[in-house]
PDB file of C-alpha atoms and ligand atoms in Angstrom:
ATOM      1  CA  MET A   1       0.000   0.000   0.000  1.00 51.00           C
ATOM      2  CA  GLN A   2       1.214   3.435  -0.847  1.00 51.00           C
ATOM      3  CA  LEU A   3       0.342   6.692   0.846  1.00 55.00           C
ATOM      4  CA  GLN A   4      -1.087   9.356  -1.390  1.00 56.00           C
ATOM      5  CA  SER A   5       1.691  11.752  -2.257  1.00 60.00           C
ATOM      6  CA  LYS A   6       1.102  15.406  -1.567  1.00 55.00           C
ATOM      7  CA  LYS A   7       3.008  17.600  -3.919  1.00 82.00           C
ATOM      8  CA  SER A   8       1.376  20.992  -3.638  1.00 91.00           C
ATOM      9  CA  PHE A   9       0.032  23.099  -0.854  1.00 94.00           C
ATOM     10  CA  ALA A  10      -1.162  26.650  -0.360  1.00 97.00           C
ATOM     11  CA  MET A  11       0.947  29.254   1.412  1.00 97.00           C
ATOM     12  CA  VAL A  12      -0.152  32.666   2.637  1.00 98.00           C
ATOM     13  CA  ASP A  13       2.086  35.590   1.817  1.00 98.00           C
ATOM     14  CA  TYR A  14       1.762  37.586   5.004  1.00 98.00           C
ATOM     15  CA  ALA A  15       3.300  40.642   3.383  1.00 98.00           C
ATOM     16  CA  LYS A  16       0.279  40.840   1.062  1.00 98.00           C
ATOM     17  CA  CYS A  17      -2.520  39.447   3.222  1.00 98.00           C
ATOM     18  CA  ASN A  18      -4.846  42.053   4.733  1.00 98.00           C
ATOM     19  CA  PRO A  19      -8.132  40.737   6.151  1.00 98.00           C
ATOM     20  CA  LYS A  20      -9.316  44.271   6.918  1.00 98.00           C
ATOM     21  CA  GLN A  21      -9.178  45.108   3.241  1.00 98.00           C
ATOM     22  CA  CYS A  22     -10.896  41.872   2.171  1.00 98.00           C
ATOM     23  CA  ASP A  23     -13.783  42.348   4.554  1.00 98.00           C
ATOM     24  CA  PRO A  24     -13.795  45.702   6.382  1.00 98.00           C
ATOM     25  CA  GLU A  25     -16.958  44.820   8.298  1.00 98.00           C
ATOM     26  CA  THR A  26     -16.309  41.392   9.749  1.00 98.00           C
ATOM     27  CA  GLY A  27     -12.617  40.818   9.027  1.00 98.00           C
ATOM     28  CA  LYS A  28     -13.370  37.361   7.699  1.00 98.00           C
ATOM     29  CA  CYS A  29     -11.050  35.961   5.074  1.00 98.00           C
ATOM     30  CA  PRO A  30     -12.924  35.040   1.855  1.00 98.00           C
ATOM     31  CA  ALA A  31     -10.330  32.378   1.113  1.00 98.00           C
ATOM     32  CA  VAL A  32     -11.103  30.635   4.409  1.00 98.00           C
ATOM     33  CA  LYS A  33     -14.747  30.526   3.370  1.00 97.00           C
ATOM     34  CA  ALA A  34     -13.736  29.037   0.021  1.00 98.00           C
ATOM     35  CA  CYS A  35     -11.674  26.251   1.573  1.00 98.00           C
ATOM     36  CA  THR A  36     -14.279  23.535   1.923  1.00 96.00           C
ATOM     37  CA  HIS A  37     -11.624  21.209   3.292  1.00 94.00           C
ATOM     38  CA  LYS A  38     -11.257  23.467   6.356  1.00 95.00           C
ATOM     39  CA  VAL A  39      -7.524  23.512   5.924  1.00 96.00           C
ATOM     40  CA  LEU A  40      -7.321  27.284   5.905  1.00 97.00           C
ATOM     41  CA  THR A  41      -8.490  28.907   9.138  1.00 98.00           C
ATOM     42  CA  GLN A  42      -8.278  32.225  10.892  1.00 98.00           C
ATOM     43  CA  ILE A  43      -6.895  30.591  13.970  1.00 97.00           C
ATOM     44  CA  ASP A  44      -6.281  33.928  15.716  1.00 97.00           C
ATOM     45  CA  GLY A  45      -9.778  35.181  14.886  1.00 98.00           C
ATOM     46  CA  ALA A  46     -11.296  37.784  12.594  1.00 98.00           C
ATOM     47  CA  PHE A  47      -9.058  40.528  11.178  1.00 98.00           C
ATOM     48  CA  GLU A  48      -6.060  38.189  11.511  1.00 98.00           C
ATOM     49  CA  PRO A  49      -4.404  36.459   8.552  1.00 98.00           C
ATOM     50  CA  PRO A  50      -5.317  32.819   8.008  1.00 98.00           C
ATOM     51  CA  VAL A  51      -3.062  29.844   8.562  1.00 97.00           C
ATOM     52  CA  VAL A  52      -2.764  26.823   6.273  1.00 97.00           C
ATOM     53  CA  PHE A  53      -2.487  23.347   7.745  1.00 95.00           C
ATOM     54  CA  GLN A  54      -0.189  22.265   4.993  1.00 92.00           C
ATOM     55  CA  ASP A  55      -0.256  18.566   5.729  1.00 92.00           C
ATOM     56  CA  MET A  56      -3.968  18.481   5.033  1.00 94.00           C
ATOM     57  CA  CYS A  57      -4.068  20.861   2.081  1.00 95.00           C
ATOM     58  CA  MET A  58      -5.507  19.273  -1.047  1.00 93.00           C
ATOM     59  CA  GLY A  59      -3.866  21.716  -3.430  1.00 94.00           C
ATOM     60  CA  CYS A  60      -7.252  22.454  -4.972  1.00 95.00           C
ATOM     61  CA  TRP A  61      -6.664  26.192  -5.659  1.00 95.00           C
ATOM     62  CA  ASP A  62     -10.061  27.264  -4.337  1.00 97.00           C
ATOM     63  CA  CYS A  63      -8.512  29.617  -1.799  1.00 98.00           C
ATOM     64  CA  ILE A  64      -6.217  31.149  -4.381  1.00 98.00           C
ATOM     65  CA  GLU A  65      -9.145  31.960  -6.636  1.00 98.00           C
ATOM     66  CA  ALA A  66     -11.062  33.467  -3.717  1.00 98.00           C
ATOM     67  CA  CYS A  67      -8.281  35.748  -2.476  1.00 98.00           C
ATOM     68  CA  PRO A  68      -8.699  39.241  -3.961  1.00 98.00           C
ATOM     69  CA  LEU A  69      -5.201  40.385  -2.968  1.00 98.00           C
ATOM     70  CA  GLU A  70      -3.367  37.437  -4.494  1.00 98.00           C
ATOM     71  CA  ALA A  71      -1.861  36.729  -1.102  1.00 98.00           C
ATOM     72  CA  ILE A  72      -2.021  32.948  -1.442  1.00 98.00           C
ATOM     73  CA  GLU A  73       0.300  30.999  -3.615  1.00 97.00           C
ATOM     74  CA  MET A  74       0.805  27.347  -4.358  1.00 94.00           C
ATOM     75  CA  LYS A  75       4.050  25.745  -3.316  1.00 93.00           C
ATOM     76  CA  HIS A  76       5.227  22.662  -5.129  1.00 89.00           C
ATOM     77  CA  LEU A  77       7.447  20.054  -3.618  1.00 83.00           C
ATOM     78  CA  THR A  78       9.877  18.431  -5.993  1.00 72.00           C
TER      79      THR A  78
HETATM   80  S1  SF4 B   1      -8.598  36.582   1.130  1.00 80.46           S
HETATM   81 FE1  SF4 B   1      -6.386  36.599   0.892  1.00 80.46          FE
HETATM   82  S2  SF4 B   1      -5.699  38.650   1.471  1.00 80.46           S
HETATM   83 FE2  SF4 B   1      -7.786  38.381   2.212  1.00 80.46          FE
HETATM   84  S3  SF4 B   1      -7.534  37.701   4.332  1.00 80.46           S
HETATM   85 FE3  SF4 B   1      -7.727  35.890   3.071  1.00 80.46          FE
HETATM   86  S4  SF4 B   1      -5.633  35.281   2.530  1.00 80.46           S
HETATM   87 FE4  SF4 B   1      -5.573  37.367   3.304  1.00 80.46          FE
HETATM   88  S1  SF4 B   2      -5.592  24.726  -1.780  1.00 80.46           S
HETATM   89 FE1  SF4 B   2      -7.662  23.968  -1.321  1.00 80.46          FE
HETATM   90  S2  SF4 B   2      -7.409  22.667   0.504  1.00 80.46           S
HETATM   91 FE2  SF4 B   2      -5.573  23.917   0.336  1.00 80.46          FE
HETATM   92  S3  SF4 B   2      -5.969  25.673   1.659  1.00 80.46           S
HETATM   93 FE3  SF4 B   2      -6.588  26.238  -0.452  1.00 80.46          FE
HETATM   94  S4  SF4 B   2      -8.762  25.770  -0.610  1.00 80.46           S
HETATM   95 FE4  SF4 B   2      -7.944  24.719   1.211  1.00 80.46          FE
END
């Protein structure tokens, strides 16, 4: 039996990420909402940048498409 290999995962660029700009009213990250796998979470609460649990990331790109500031990028392991 072979474990499924995980080759890509999302990474937040904290220099670009700005939850206040994405949602001035509630501070909720739209990319977190888009991550149906619940891998991306605002662990420190609203108005704080989200964190990716990389081990569980499916590399599906949904968060990247949902982030208006292009603050999430995909990392590829070689
Ligand atoms: S959508 Fe992008 S820029 Fe906005 S809070 Fe989420 S990760 Fe940061
Ligand atoms: S790539 Fe997919 S699974 Fe990974 S954090 Fe983004 S939305 Fe979630």
